[in-house]
Each structure stands twice: as structure tokens, then as C-alpha cells.
Amino acid sequence: MKRREQRRIVVPLVAVLLGFLVGALVIIVTGRSPAVLFISLIRTLTGLDLSGASDFNPRYVGEFIVQALPIILTGLSVAFAFRTGLFNIGAEGQLMIGSLAAVTVALLVKAPPLVHPLLCLLAAMAAGALWGLIPGYLKARFNVHEVVVSIMMNYTALHFVNWALLQFGSVDRVKTPDFPPTATLKSAFLSSITNGSRLNWGIIPVVLALLFFWFIIEKTTFGYRLRAVGFNKEGARYAGMRVELNIMLSMMIAGAFAGLAGAVITLGTFNFGRVLPAFEGYGMDGIAVALVGANHAGGVLFSGLLFGLLKAAQPLMQSQGIPREISQIIQASIVLFIAMRLGIEMLLSFISSNIGSKGGSKGRARS
Amino acid sequence: MKVFIEMFPIALMFGAPIVIAALGGLLSERSGIVNVALEGIMMVGGFTAASVTVLLEPVLPGWAPWIGLLCALLAGMVYSLLHALSSVNFKADQVVSGTALNILAGGFTVYLCQIIFKQQRTRAFSTGLAKITIPGLSNIPIIGPMLFDHVYPTFFVALALVVLVWFVVYKTAFGLRLRSCGEHPQAAASMGINVYRMRYLAVLASGLLAGLAGGVMVLTQDIQYTVTSIHGTGFIALGSLIFGKWNPWGVLGASLFFGFSQALSLYARDIPLMSGLPLEFFHLLPYVLTIGALVLFSNKSVGPRAAGEIYDPGKR
């Protein structure tokens, strides 16, 4: 059992390393220098420029956290559903519906500062939860696979939200009017300590969401029931748990996390609703984050920061001749390697039996 | 009626890649491997077809798109190897693996566009696939203008593939073995069928068809490959697979239906009942219909029973 716990951490780490290796190989094969990738990542993480061309700039750190915030939330969304044995591939759509709700409350409701953003966040969570309830209900009631429904719901959300946003009036057909100053999560203070980055109070709901996730899953009987359904549906049913209800609740909470992400982007990073030609990939990022984070709150935090880092480093890499899509390639490779965990485990036991032949064989015998 | 006839060739143009990709999904799922990666494979196919066409145009005008299609089909097959490797050899969760391939395809194709063409998209090709008019047949009243006058030949390719896939799956010993792997792989193995090999072949075939579908789509509906060129058609193909109850003829019908619902958005203004509806309504229609189909067929077990399940030779 101890060994299995270790594997839970080691396999994602190896997958991350292999993912970066693939990224570096792609860069080399296409005739660029992989050093740029790592210099950009370190600059984004710390604000320091290793190439020595420029000085310390905390703006990079601020932008890095801004990128990580929604990804941590969609990561929590996917991870929460995973814990109940559900694959929430619909975080993307739930996020868009959430941001639509936030836009609606921000533009149509009048409220004092502090209350106004709170209302927006709650509306976004409720909307995301309802959007997540649809695949949850169809799964519980008709046993329809949640994956295909969620994908279809994503496209439905994309087109519906684009239509709805334009009903608020728009000069250029790509964004709504700016929000009133009461509704925004923007912070002059956070921005100033990070040299004018877009860092904002969206940090607070993200931290609360992480704590909520940890508390619900690890500390409550409700979380225990959700996990039991995920481990063995029929077993849980036999133990008298209401499996269908738990499936619906789990998808609703997952949807609420994703909806919150939508609000954090709209109210914090931007200050207006955006009409998008295609998905931005936050839901897909969430899948990667949840898989690397092994569906634990702490793991999601770290992997969310990792993928936020990759995302925030994109413009730096692009400016030095490495197409920004390299971070998408690295991310997808990591997910693929985690899916192939059996291969990684085979590789690990091969290595451990060849290097520390004594420890390796003992370990294998035990497991 | 006149609008309907005018719409028909457009609906066939939209329908052709959906049919071809869905047939790919059919082969894969019949062998027991769910292929959510159709969208990503189509991206790879579309990118390959567009790039090859652009680069060969100056040398081999006329032939370039066809060579592009051939390369698209090969690229799709090579790309699907990754799905076969992870889901057959490494017992990966097939949906997670497929999702990874979808993300990878989006990143990889645009990355290569930047390396090759120094921009976010491929260069535009001057002519994609040419429309054809079949002399004689196009003079038949009603059916002529619907099927044979200024239409893309790709729909006939799709039609031929429907017949081919139907024949292979239902009329050959190979097809019987393929289906048995998707229904009860352990039983199939006990009859001496190599489940791993069958599944490999099926996933590669699905990659070939999805790659072709991507190529067809970009060369008939676009002037270049961009990251939004495929815009969910692979997922609509998955939808028509469910709608069509995992049967080639059903898939044909469902894909045509989706082709029509896409063509409607172009003709909505000419149809009195629909002219008031926003364009977005037509864009989201196929997706909502797919959800409806899922609910409709949910209680009847029409799909391959073992699809998506990890093959465990020891299970009974």
C-alpha cells in the first residue's frame, strides 16, 4: 500500500519530466534552441532573466498567478467529478456559462462594492452548477455517458454564450461594455506590487475553493460517499447510498467550480464579457491539472501552478522564435503519459530492478 | 422546394467528412476501443492536406489536392498509432488518451504552421478539390441538380466507403471477428482471435478514415487550415455514430441529417419560418440534437458492449 501511495506521486512526476522532454525534442527537431523554453519558464516563475538581458521584473510573477487561477479552478472541477468516477470534460462549457452569468449580474444588477462581485461569483457558480447538472442528471436518470453529453454541452455553451453576450450591446461584436467599477475583482494594490500585472482579488475565491474541496472530500461523510460511488458504484448502492443523487450532486459541484473560474476570468483578468471564436482550452487544462494533481487539493494546486506557468510563458517563448503552441504540446504529452501509466510503471520497475536490484526485486515481490 | 434542392449539394459537402470520420469511429468502437480522438485526427488530416496542397500547387497543379488527401490519410493513420499504443498496449483510459490526442493535435498542427508558414495557419491554397458535373446524370430532373450538378466528388467517396465498411463489418469473417472483440473480447480470444491485433487494425483504420475526413473537410469547406477549421466536426461524427446506432447505413443517415442542419444556417434567411432565428441557433443545433439522440437510445444497448472497457484477458 505504501508503495502505491509513492507511485501516486512518482508516476505524475515522471510523466511531467517526459512531457518536457518531448517538448524539448520537438523544439530541437524544428531547429530551435530548447534553452529558450527553460529561460522563459524561469523568468515567468521568478521574474529573473537568466540570459542577463534584462533585470528582475515582478510583473511576470503576477501574470503567472493570473494564468494559474482559472486553471486551478477547472482542475478542481475535473478532479471533483473524477473522485465520484465521473469524467467532467465539460468544464469548458460550464466556465463559459459561469462567465455569462457573471457578466449578466455585473451589468444588470446594481449593488455596492464587495457585495456586487460576491453576487457575480455566486451567480456564476449557480449557472455552472446547473450546466453541470444536465450531464449529471442524464447520467443518473438514463445512464447516458457523461463524456459525449459534456462535449456537446461545451459547443452548445460556446454558441449560446456568444449570442447572449451580444444582446448586451457591443460596439465591435467581440466584447460587452465594461463592467461598473463596483463589480470588478481588479486590485490596484496587487497590480502595483507586481509592476502593473493583471493580478487581482480572484486569488481569494481560488484559495477558498481549494480549502472547500479538501474539506468536503477528505473530512465529510458526504465526501466519503462520493468517493465510495467512485470506487465501486454497485458496492456503494449495496451499502445503502443513493448513487444517482450523489452523481448529480458531484457534477453540480464540479460545475460550480468551473463556473467560478469563468467569473474569476471575466471580473478579474478582464473587465468585460468576451465573444470567442473558439474554446480557450481552460476545461482541457483542467483535465491535465486534475490528472497530474492525482485529484487531490494539494496536487491540483501544484499542477495548476505548473500549467499556469507554461501558459504564462507563451508570449516570452513566442517572442524568441518558439511557437507558443509548444506549451500545449507539452501539456498534451503529459496527459498522454499519465494515461499510459502502466508503461511508466513498467519503465520504473525495469529501472529499479536494474539499478538497485535488491530493493527493486523486494519491492516488486511485496506488491 | 427550390431551396431544398439548392441546399442539397451544400448538405452533401458538409455531410461527407462527417460520414467518413464516423465510419472510422464505427470500426474502432466495433473492436472495443472508443475513439474520442476523431476530432484531433481530423485536425492532423486537415493540416496535412492543406500543407501538402499549398506546397505542391506550383509543381503539380490539379494533382496537388489529391496527393494532399493521400498524405492526410497516412498522417491520420500514423497519428492514431498513439491511441492504439496507449489504449491497447498500456491499458490507458481510452477517453483520457483520446482527449490528450485532441489537445496535442491542436497544439502540434499550429506549431508546425508557425515553423513552416511563419503564421498561425497554413498559407491559403488557390484551389481545393474541384466540383464536378456528371454529364447525362445531371440532366435528370430534381435528382440531377441535387446529386450530380456541381458537386464535390467527396460525397461519392463517402458513399463508397459506407458500402465498403458495411460489407467488411457484416459480410466478412474479418468483420465477424472485429465485432466479437467489441462485444466480448475474452470469448473472442478463447476462439483464437488475437484481440490486440484486431484492435490495432481497427484503430489504425479509424485513423486513416478520420485523417481523410479532415483532409476532405479542409479542401472542400475552407481555403486553408486554421485551428478552427474542424470546429467540432469530429465530435459531431461521434454523435452520428450514436444516432446511427453503430451501423454504417444509420451513420450515413445521421451524417446527412447533420449536414443538412449545418447547411440550414446558410439558407435560413431564405426560409420564411427560420429567417428570424439567430445564426447561433443553427450552430448549436447539431449538438443539442446529439444529446437528444443519446437520451433516446440510452436504455437500448445498441452500442458494442465492450467499447471503452480495458481488455483484461483474465476476465470471464
XYZ file of C-alpha atoms in Angstrom:
683
model
C 0.000 0.000 0.000
C 2.834 2.365 0.901
C 4.352 1.658 -2.468
C 1.102 2.510 -4.197
C 0.984 5.859 -2.394
C 4.502 6.576 -3.644
C 3.505 5.656 -7.189
C 0.684 8.180 -6.969
C 3.283 10.911 -6.744
C 6.106 9.366 -8.769
C 4.105 8.496 -11.897
C 2.839 12.071 -12.465
C 6.333 13.426 -11.824
C 7.838 11.084 -14.395
C 5.034 11.999 -16.800
C 5.797 15.709 -16.336
C 9.507 15.091 -16.956
C 8.780 13.044 -20.068
C 6.370 15.735 -21.265
C 9.068 18.378 -21.024
C 11.471 16.005 -22.750
C 9.038 15.653 -25.669
C 8.681 19.441 -25.765
C 12.454 19.902 -25.857
C 12.772 17.275 -28.596
C 10.103 18.973 -30.707
C 11.952 22.269 -30.325
C 15.273 20.689 -31.318
C 13.810 18.817 -34.293
C 12.251 22.038 -35.594
C 15.605 23.777 -35.411
C 15.168 25.976 -32.330
C 17.015 26.026 -29.031
C 15.360 24.346 -26.021
C 17.292 26.709 -23.724
C 14.772 29.420 -24.665
C 11.998 27.261 -23.222
C 13.681 26.908 -19.852
C 14.889 30.516 -19.646
C 11.332 31.689 -20.393
C 9.866 29.364 -17.767
C 12.282 30.553 -15.080
C 11.688 34.187 -15.996
C 7.936 33.659 -15.721
C 8.257 31.832 -12.408
C 10.678 34.200 -10.657
C 10.826 37.377 -12.701
C 14.576 36.889 -13.124
C 16.174 36.869 -16.561
C 18.856 34.184 -16.721
C 20.112 35.323 -20.109
C 21.124 38.581 -18.367
C 19.473 40.794 -20.973
C 17.115 42.487 -18.501
C 16.511 42.997 -14.778
C 14.152 41.428 -12.241
C 10.536 42.153 -13.143
C 7.749 41.012 -10.768
C 5.128 41.593 -13.471
C 5.937 38.137 -14.841
C 5.187 36.544 -11.481
C 1.848 38.369 -11.263
C 0.828 37.292 -14.770
C 1.847 33.725 -13.967
C -0.501 33.610 -10.960
C -3.285 35.218 -13.031
C -2.961 32.408 -15.576
C -2.940 29.751 -12.853
C -6.132 30.922 -11.079
C -8.791 29.680 -13.537
C -6.793 26.543 -14.317
C -6.697 25.583 -10.640
C -10.477 26.000 -10.508
C -11.197 23.930 -13.623
C -8.686 21.421 -12.238
C -10.730 21.200 -9.042
C -13.859 20.804 -11.158
C -12.486 17.854 -13.121
C -10.865 16.341 -10.015
C -14.088 16.541 -8.009
C -16.007 14.629 -10.672
C -13.163 12.112 -11.035
C -13.474 11.342 -7.333
C -17.037 10.121 -7.979
C -15.877 8.155 -11.001
C -17.172 10.734 -13.495
C -15.175 12.341 -16.289
C -16.133 16.008 -16.455
C -14.900 17.007 -19.880
C -17.463 19.812 -19.777
C -15.626 22.286 -17.536
C -15.060 24.421 -20.636
C -18.787 24.939 -21.196
C -19.555 25.314 -17.503
C -16.892 28.013 -17.353
C -18.430 29.904 -20.272
C -21.926 29.725 -18.818
C -20.490 30.874 -15.480
C -18.849 33.856 -17.091
C -22.108 34.713 -18.866
C -23.909 34.713 -15.507
C -21.190 36.917 -14.011
C -21.495 39.334 -16.936
C -25.267 39.437 -16.543
C -25.138 40.247 -12.829
C -22.284 42.713 -13.287
C -24.088 44.689 -15.991
C -27.739 44.429 -14.924
C -27.664 44.392 -11.120
C -26.791 47.442 -9.070
C -25.048 46.717 -5.787
C -22.432 48.278 -3.527
C -18.751 47.265 -3.869
C -17.827 43.935 -2.220
C -21.448 42.775 -2.425
C -21.560 43.173 -6.191
C -18.623 40.876 -7.052
C -19.890 38.391 -4.460
C -23.268 38.279 -6.225
C -21.487 37.810 -9.552
C -19.418 34.920 -8.192
C -22.471 33.222 -6.683
C -24.442 33.636 -9.915
C -21.549 32.141 -11.886
C -21.329 29.167 -9.536
C -25.072 28.577 -9.724
C -25.054 28.766 -13.516
C -22.061 26.428 -13.786
C -23.743 24.021 -11.371
C -26.933 23.962 -13.453
C -24.948 23.383 -16.657
C -23.093 20.556 -14.909
C -26.352 19.127 -13.602
C -27.565 18.358 -17.136
C -24.948 15.658 -17.917
C -25.181 14.562 -14.273
C -28.943 14.130 -14.485
C -28.790 12.363 -17.845
C -26.141 10.022 -16.423
C -28.109 9.304 -13.251
C -31.536 9.012 -14.868
C -30.816 7.494 -18.300
C -27.284 6.161 -17.844
C -26.064 8.280 -20.779
C -22.298 8.606 -20.840
C -21.358 11.989 -19.383
C -18.375 12.441 -21.716
C -20.242 12.757 -25.003
C -23.019 14.840 -23.420
C -20.461 17.196 -21.851
C -18.634 17.681 -25.147
C -21.903 18.554 -26.860
C -22.756 20.890 -23.958
C -19.433 22.677 -24.492
C -20.259 23.539 -28.090
C -23.804 24.479 -27.119
C -22.403 26.829 -24.468
C -19.918 28.364 -26.917
C -22.585 29.347 -29.427
C -25.249 30.229 -26.872
C -22.932 32.453 -24.816
C -21.670 34.235 -27.922
C -25.226 35.026 -28.919
C -26.275 36.058 -25.414
C -23.257 38.338 -24.815
C -24.060 40.366 -27.910
C -27.532 41.064 -26.526
C -25.866 43.404 -24.021
C -24.887 45.657 -26.879
C -21.387 45.810 -28.268
C -19.505 48.210 -30.433
C -17.152 45.737 -32.047
C -19.024 42.388 -31.726
C -16.186 40.859 -29.670
C -16.877 42.205 -26.194
C -19.595 43.605 -23.953
C -19.466 47.087 -22.425
C -17.104 47.454 -19.443
C -18.453 46.495 -16.009
C -19.312 49.202 -13.461
C -16.417 49.757 -11.019
C -18.407 48.122 -8.181
C -18.382 44.703 -9.866
C -14.729 44.215 -10.674
C -12.198 41.997 -8.882
C -9.327 44.128 -10.136
C -6.936 45.429 -7.489
C -4.737 48.496 -7.806
C -2.707 47.261 -4.821
C -1.984 43.759 -6.150
C -1.262 45.232 -9.543
C 1.182 47.780 -8.136
C 3.245 45.288 -6.111
C 3.685 43.212 -9.272
C 4.753 46.091 -11.508
C 1.401 46.540 -13.254
C 0.370 42.923 -13.841
C -3.274 41.863 -14.010
C -3.065 40.126 -10.617
C -6.427 40.519 -8.841
C -8.617 39.507 -5.899
C -9.594 36.380 -7.789
C -6.948 34.783 -5.572
C -9.375 34.748 -2.638
C -12.158 32.637 -4.206
C -9.492 30.276 -5.551
C -7.963 29.721 -2.107
C -11.423 29.232 -0.601
C -12.297 26.761 -3.353
C -9.146 24.751 -2.630
C -9.993 24.612 1.089
C -13.618 23.701 0.335
C -12.521 20.880 -1.972
C -10.093 19.481 0.592
C -12.614 19.728 3.424
C -15.546 18.176 1.525
C -13.581 15.298 0.036
C -11.345 14.375 2.958
C -13.282 15.406 6.049
C -17.021 14.888 5.500
C -19.217 11.815 5.212
C -20.669 13.400 2.088
C -17.206 13.334 0.514
C -16.751 9.777 1.678
C -19.982 8.786 -0.046
C -18.908 10.479 -3.278
C -15.616 8.612 -3.185
C -17.380 5.349 -2.406
C -19.529 5.771 -5.520
C -16.345 6.424 -7.483
C -14.589 3.342 -6.139
C -17.448 0.921 -6.650
C -20.868 2.054 -7.738
C -22.654 -1.207 -7.033
C -20.873 -1.607 -3.707
C -21.991 1.868 -2.686
C -25.545 1.086 -3.742
C -25.454 -2.115 -1.702
C -24.285 -0.096 1.304
C -27.461 1.961 1.009
C -26.006 5.060 -0.641
C -28.121 6.982 -3.113
C -25.796 6.603 -6.095
C -27.885 8.656 -8.565
C -28.223 11.577 -6.173
C -24.501 11.547 -5.479
C -23.710 11.550 -9.198
C -25.909 14.594 -9.744
C -24.517 16.456 -6.729
C -20.965 15.695 -7.754
C -21.491 17.049 -11.269
C -23.215 20.139 -9.821
C -20.300 20.916 -7.507
C -17.854 20.266 -10.355
C -19.868 22.680 -12.494
C -19.834 25.283 -9.710
C -16.021 25.205 -9.567
C -15.823 25.702 -13.331
C -18.462 28.440 -13.260
C -16.428 30.224 -10.602
C -13.426 30.048 -12.909
C -15.457 31.836 -15.562
C -16.305 34.640 -13.132
C -12.689 34.987 -11.976
C -11.540 35.441 -15.579
C -14.272 37.899 -16.544
C -14.268 40.026 -13.368
C -10.577 39.768 -12.560
C -8.406 39.309 -15.626
C -10.738 41.278 -17.893
C -13.457 43.710 -17.046
C -15.941 42.804 -19.770
C -17.554 39.717 -21.323
C -15.791 38.319 -24.375
C -17.263 36.780 -27.530
C -14.959 33.931 -28.517
C -14.456 32.290 -31.921
C -13.294 29.013 -30.341
C -12.617 27.377 -26.994
C -9.810 28.794 -24.910
C -8.972 25.378 -23.508
C -9.452 26.042 -19.790
C -11.538 22.895 -19.490
C -8.850 20.855 -21.231
C -6.213 22.433 -18.975
C -8.361 21.348 -16.042
C -8.205 17.736 -17.179
C -4.417 17.880 -17.282
C -4.279 19.620 -13.900
C -6.558 17.051 -12.255
C -4.652 14.093 -13.706
C -1.246 15.429 -12.716
C -2.572 16.504 -9.315
C -3.959 12.994 -8.708
C -7.363 14.526 -7.834
C -6.153 15.930 -4.507
C -6.490 19.578 -3.491
C -2.753 19.983 -2.877
C -1.853 18.198 -6.083
C -4.280 20.349 -8.074
C -2.724 23.489 -6.573
C 0.786 22.492 -7.651
C -0.124 21.168 -11.069
C -2.366 24.199 -11.632
C 0.628 26.424 -10.935
C 2.759 24.315 -13.288
C 0.331 24.618 -16.192
C -0.300 28.277 -15.389
C 3.449 28.740 -15.667
C 3.522 27.050 -19.074
C 0.662 29.236 -20.251
C 2.130 32.470 -18.928
C 5.499 31.739 -20.549
C 3.916 31.530 -24.016
C 4.394 35.162 -25.093
C 8.050 35.113 -23.977
C 8.750 31.975 -25.995
C 6.849 33.299 -28.991
C 8.910 36.487 -28.955
C 12.067 34.366 -29.156
C 11.005 32.242 -32.086
C 9.448 29.227 -30.387
C 5.755 28.962 -31.348
C 3.585 29.392 -28.250
C 1.778 26.135 -29.005
C 4.772 24.309 -27.528
C 3.139 24.570 -24.116
C 0.015 22.862 -25.454
C 2.212 20.113 -26.887
C 3.979 19.621 -23.544
C 0.676 19.609 -21.681
C -0.951 17.081 -24.004
C 2.125 14.853 -23.838
C 1.957 14.885 -20.037
C -1.709 13.830 -20.132
C -0.889 11.109 -22.650
C 1.963 9.813 -20.473
C -0.290 9.748 -17.429
C -2.855 7.805 -19.445
C -0.044 5.380 -20.272
C 0.814 4.999 -16.576
C 1.156 1.262 -16.991
C 4.047 1.913 -19.382
C 5.657 4.285 -16.874
C 5.236 1.733 -14.087
C 6.859 -0.907 -16.265
C 9.687 1.514 -17.005
C 10.114 2.314 -13.301
C 10.245 -1.285 -12.165
C 12.672 -2.030 -15.016
C 14.933 0.779 -13.814
C 14.654 -0.104 -10.137
C 15.325 -3.790 -10.754
C 18.374 -2.929 -12.852
C 19.916 -0.300 -10.581
C 19.095 -1.271 -7.000
C 18.476 -4.916 -7.823
C 17.987 -5.812 -4.162
C 15.472 -3.064 -3.280
C 13.715 -3.318 -6.621
C 13.016 -7.010 -6.518
C 11.955 -6.840 -2.883
C 9.517 -4.067 -3.691
C 8.067 -5.963 -6.589
C 7.639 -9.083 -4.551
C 5.673 -7.146 -1.967
C 3.300 -5.523 -4.418
C -38.651 23.004 -52.590
C -36.309 25.045 -54.745
C -34.314 25.979 -51.652
C -34.215 22.335 -50.631
C -32.751 21.324 -53.997
C -30.219 24.139 -53.846
C -29.309 23.140 -50.327
C -28.687 19.520 -51.190
C -25.173 19.809 -52.673
C -24.135 22.008 -49.719
C -25.538 19.497 -47.239
C -23.624 16.738 -49.020
C -20.460 18.826 -48.765
C -20.938 19.230 -45.010
C -22.065 15.634 -44.635
C -19.180 13.911 -46.434
C -16.451 14.427 -43.787
C -18.944 13.584 -41.016
C -19.777 10.237 -42.653
C -16.148 9.359 -43.285
C -14.984 10.201 -39.753
C -17.989 8.449 -38.208
C -17.170 5.289 -40.195
C -13.712 5.485 -38.652
C -15.259 5.733 -35.210
C -17.502 2.802 -36.081
C -14.605 0.498 -36.935
C -12.730 1.457 -33.790
C -15.702 1.117 -31.439
C -16.786 -2.163 -33.028
C -13.402 -3.521 -31.962
C -13.930 -2.229 -28.424
C -11.848 0.967 -28.486
C -13.676 4.248 -28.005
C -12.075 6.883 -30.205
C -12.753 10.369 -28.821
C -9.658 11.475 -30.734
C -11.538 11.681 -34.066
C -11.510 15.471 -33.794
C -7.754 15.586 -33.253
C -7.047 13.101 -36.036
C -9.183 15.217 -38.356
C -7.071 18.234 -37.401
C -3.909 16.346 -38.318
C -5.509 15.251 -41.607
C -6.768 18.728 -42.402
C -3.410 20.313 -41.664
C -1.540 17.730 -43.731
C -3.893 18.028 -46.692
C -3.734 21.823 -46.674
C 0.057 21.988 -46.286
C 0.782 19.418 -48.985
C -1.674 21.107 -51.336
C -0.124 24.531 -50.781
C 3.430 23.264 -51.211
C 2.745 21.095 -54.270
C 0.476 23.518 -56.117
C 3.264 25.252 -58.052
C 4.701 21.908 -59.187
C 1.673 19.726 -59.788
C -1.424 21.862 -60.269
C -4.581 19.769 -60.372
C -2.977 16.805 -58.667
C -1.961 18.645 -55.517
C -5.244 18.299 -53.562
C -5.466 14.597 -54.314
C -1.903 13.973 -53.160
C -2.798 16.128 -50.153
C -5.706 13.809 -49.365
C -3.479 10.766 -49.656
C -0.976 12.284 -47.241
C -3.825 13.280 -44.890
C -4.963 9.699 -44.708
C -1.456 8.444 -43.972
C -0.847 11.157 -41.374
C -4.138 10.303 -39.659
C -3.150 6.667 -39.526
C 0.283 7.392 -38.076
C -1.247 9.738 -35.504
C -3.816 7.151 -34.427
C -0.930 4.784 -33.663
C -0.526 6.768 -30.446
C -4.110 5.979 -29.465
C -3.639 2.310 -30.280
C -0.393 2.186 -28.354
C -1.818 3.766 -25.224
C -5.206 2.070 -25.177
C -4.196 -1.391 -26.398
C -0.664 -1.845 -25.017
C -0.712 0.376 -21.959
C -4.358 -0.161 -20.983
C -4.945 3.594 -20.768
C -8.361 5.078 -20.105
C -9.455 5.484 -23.726
C -11.288 8.743 -23.144
C -8.303 10.339 -21.398
C -5.973 9.166 -24.155
C -8.317 10.475 -26.846
C -8.634 13.811 -25.079
C -4.859 14.112 -24.852
C -4.606 13.465 -28.597
C -7.212 16.156 -29.274
C -5.208 18.743 -27.302
C -1.961 17.568 -28.852
C -3.346 17.864 -32.382
C -4.462 21.460 -31.821
C -1.047 22.421 -30.491
C 1.049 20.417 -32.893
C -0.622 21.482 -36.126
C -0.473 25.186 -35.292
C 3.116 24.796 -34.065
C 4.069 23.322 -37.429
C 2.159 26.071 -39.236
C 4.361 28.607 -37.449
C 7.520 26.706 -38.343
C 6.588 26.097 -41.989
C 4.483 29.128 -42.873
C 5.560 31.642 -40.179
C 1.936 32.263 -39.159
C -0.890 30.745 -37.081
C -2.389 28.999 -40.115
C -1.257 27.399 -43.343
C -0.953 29.557 -46.442
C -4.130 29.579 -48.492
C -4.303 27.168 -51.411
C -5.662 28.582 -54.659
C -7.938 25.664 -55.486
C -9.058 22.897 -53.199
C -10.910 19.928 -54.614
C -12.807 20.817 -57.775
C -16.556 20.394 -58.109
C -17.679 18.023 -60.833
C -20.738 17.749 -63.020
C -21.571 14.329 -64.344
C -22.863 14.707 -67.918
C -26.127 12.906 -68.543
C -26.978 12.212 -64.925
C -27.058 15.931 -64.123
C -29.922 16.358 -66.615
C -32.295 14.142 -64.670
C -34.998 16.407 -63.230
C -34.795 17.116 -59.484
C -32.241 14.390 -58.684
C -29.764 15.743 -61.242
C -29.274 19.170 -59.653
C -29.393 17.604 -56.189
C -26.710 14.987 -56.655
C -24.793 15.406 -59.912
C -24.536 19.078 -60.828
C -21.547 20.994 -59.446
C -20.989 18.683 -56.520
C -17.832 17.635 -54.765
C -16.750 14.097 -55.655
C -16.009 13.552 -51.977
C -19.593 12.624 -51.234
C -19.364 9.709 -53.659
C -16.161 8.654 -51.928
C -18.054 8.724 -48.632
C -20.887 6.702 -50.124
C -18.464 4.096 -51.454
C -16.861 3.894 -48.019
C -20.241 3.288 -46.378
C -20.776 0.293 -48.668
C -17.231 -0.915 -48.109
C -17.403 -0.648 -44.314
C -20.829 -2.288 -44.251
C -19.514 -5.149 -46.357
C -16.378 -5.618 -44.280
C -18.141 -5.433 -40.923
C -21.198 -7.545 -41.698
C -20.273 -9.804 -44.604
C -16.747 -10.982 -43.982
C -15.140 -13.278 -41.443
C -12.858 -10.391 -40.521
C -15.875 -8.269 -39.649
C -17.335 -11.004 -37.502
C -14.081 -11.271 -35.569
C -13.898 -7.497 -35.261
C -17.387 -7.295 -33.803
C -16.733 -10.155 -31.415
C -13.779 -8.226 -29.990
C -16.105 -5.333 -29.251
C -18.814 -7.469 -27.693
C -16.909 -9.990 -25.616
C -13.146 -9.880 -26.131
C -12.491 -12.759 -23.730
C -14.819 -15.022 -25.677
C -13.191 -13.877 -28.917
C -9.762 -14.669 -27.505
C -10.930 -18.129 -26.480
C -11.789 -18.750 -30.146
C -8.201 -17.975 -31.092
C -8.687 -14.375 -32.198
C -5.803 -12.054 -31.408
C -7.747 -9.259 -29.698
C -4.740 -6.937 -29.527
C -4.071 -7.229 -33.251
C -7.721 -6.740 -34.205
C -7.940 -3.634 -32.065
C -4.709 -2.240 -33.510
C -6.022 -2.728 -37.044
C -9.349 -1.133 -36.177
C -7.805 1.934 -34.536
C -5.396 2.388 -37.462
C -8.303 2.132 -39.891
C -10.209 4.723 -37.885
C -7.167 6.999 -38.037
C -6.968 6.545 -41.785
C -10.625 7.443 -42.262
C -10.575 10.368 -39.809
C -7.427 11.713 -41.470
C -9.151 11.503 -44.843
C -12.228 13.182 -43.369
C -10.119 16.078 -42.091
C -8.498 16.480 -45.482
C -11.831 16.367 -47.291
C -13.278 18.915 -44.903
C -10.496 21.464 -45.274
C -10.167 21.040 -49.050
C -13.894 21.471 -49.679
C -15.036 23.918 -46.996
C -12.012 26.102 -46.378
C -9.198 27.873 -48.169
C -6.518 26.998 -45.609
C -6.074 25.091 -42.374
C -6.624 27.047 -39.169
C -7.104 25.824 -35.616
C -10.871 26.322 -36.024
C -11.089 24.506 -39.384
C -12.514 21.332 -37.877
C -14.623 23.130 -35.223
C -16.114 20.073 -33.546
C -16.932 18.010 -36.637
C -15.110 15.035 -35.120
C -17.443 15.213 -32.146
C -20.465 15.538 -34.431
C -19.192 12.390 -36.139
C -19.213 10.691 -32.732
C -22.767 11.947 -32.368
C -23.845 10.483 -35.702
C -22.233 7.206 -34.699
C -24.605 7.083 -31.728
C -27.541 8.412 -33.761
C -26.831 5.804 -36.427
C -26.712 3.033 -33.817
C -23.187 1.929 -34.783
C -24.451 0.809 -38.209
C -22.928 2.178 -41.459
C -26.293 2.953 -43.055
C -27.571 4.550 -39.894
C -24.387 6.588 -39.747
C -24.963 7.733 -43.333
C -28.465 8.901 -42.492
C -27.398 10.663 -39.313
C -24.471 12.393 -41.007
C -26.694 13.643 -43.819
C -29.076 14.948 -41.205
C -26.243 16.844 -39.500
C -25.022 18.035 -42.904
C -28.469 19.488 -43.522
C -28.644 21.171 -40.162
C -25.329 22.886 -40.961
C -26.457 23.846 -44.449
C -29.595 25.343 -42.900
C -27.549 28.092 -41.287
C -26.516 29.253 -44.763
C -30.046 29.155 -46.151
C -32.022 30.215 -43.076
C -32.594 33.673 -44.488
C -34.426 32.256 -47.498
C -36.779 30.113 -45.438
C -39.648 32.218 -44.059
C -40.133 30.202 -40.860
C -36.469 30.440 -39.894
C -35.332 33.850 -41.032
C -35.933 35.338 -37.583
C -33.698 32.918 -35.706
C -30.154 33.923 -34.805
C -27.316 32.204 -36.656
C -26.006 30.753 -33.403
C -29.169 28.680 -33.114
C -28.185 26.714 -36.200
C -24.631 26.367 -34.977
C -25.694 24.724 -31.746
C -28.499 22.640 -33.244
C -26.423 19.530 -34.136
C -25.000 19.349 -30.630
C -28.373 19.620 -28.917
C -29.801 17.010 -31.301
C -26.967 14.648 -30.406
C -27.801 14.939 -26.714
C -31.409 14.150 -27.621
C -30.295 11.076 -29.542
C -28.204 9.920 -26.608
C -31.188 10.087 -24.275
C -33.392 8.346 -26.833
C -31.094 5.362 -27.279
C -29.824 5.234 -23.724
C -31.851 2.297 -22.483
C -31.410 0.096 -25.506
C -27.980 -1.420 -25.589
C -27.204 -0.718 -29.234
C -23.504 0.037 -28.921
C -20.697 -2.523 -28.765
C -20.809 -3.902 -25.234
C -17.088 -3.877 -24.511
C -16.340 -0.447 -26.048
C -14.274 1.671 -23.676
C -13.512 -1.221 -21.393
C -9.913 -2.121 -20.758
C -9.212 -5.596 -22.122
C -8.299 -7.966 -19.345
C -7.505 -11.424 -20.728
C -8.140 -12.997 -17.325
C -11.694 -11.708 -17.020
C -14.604 -14.016 -17.787
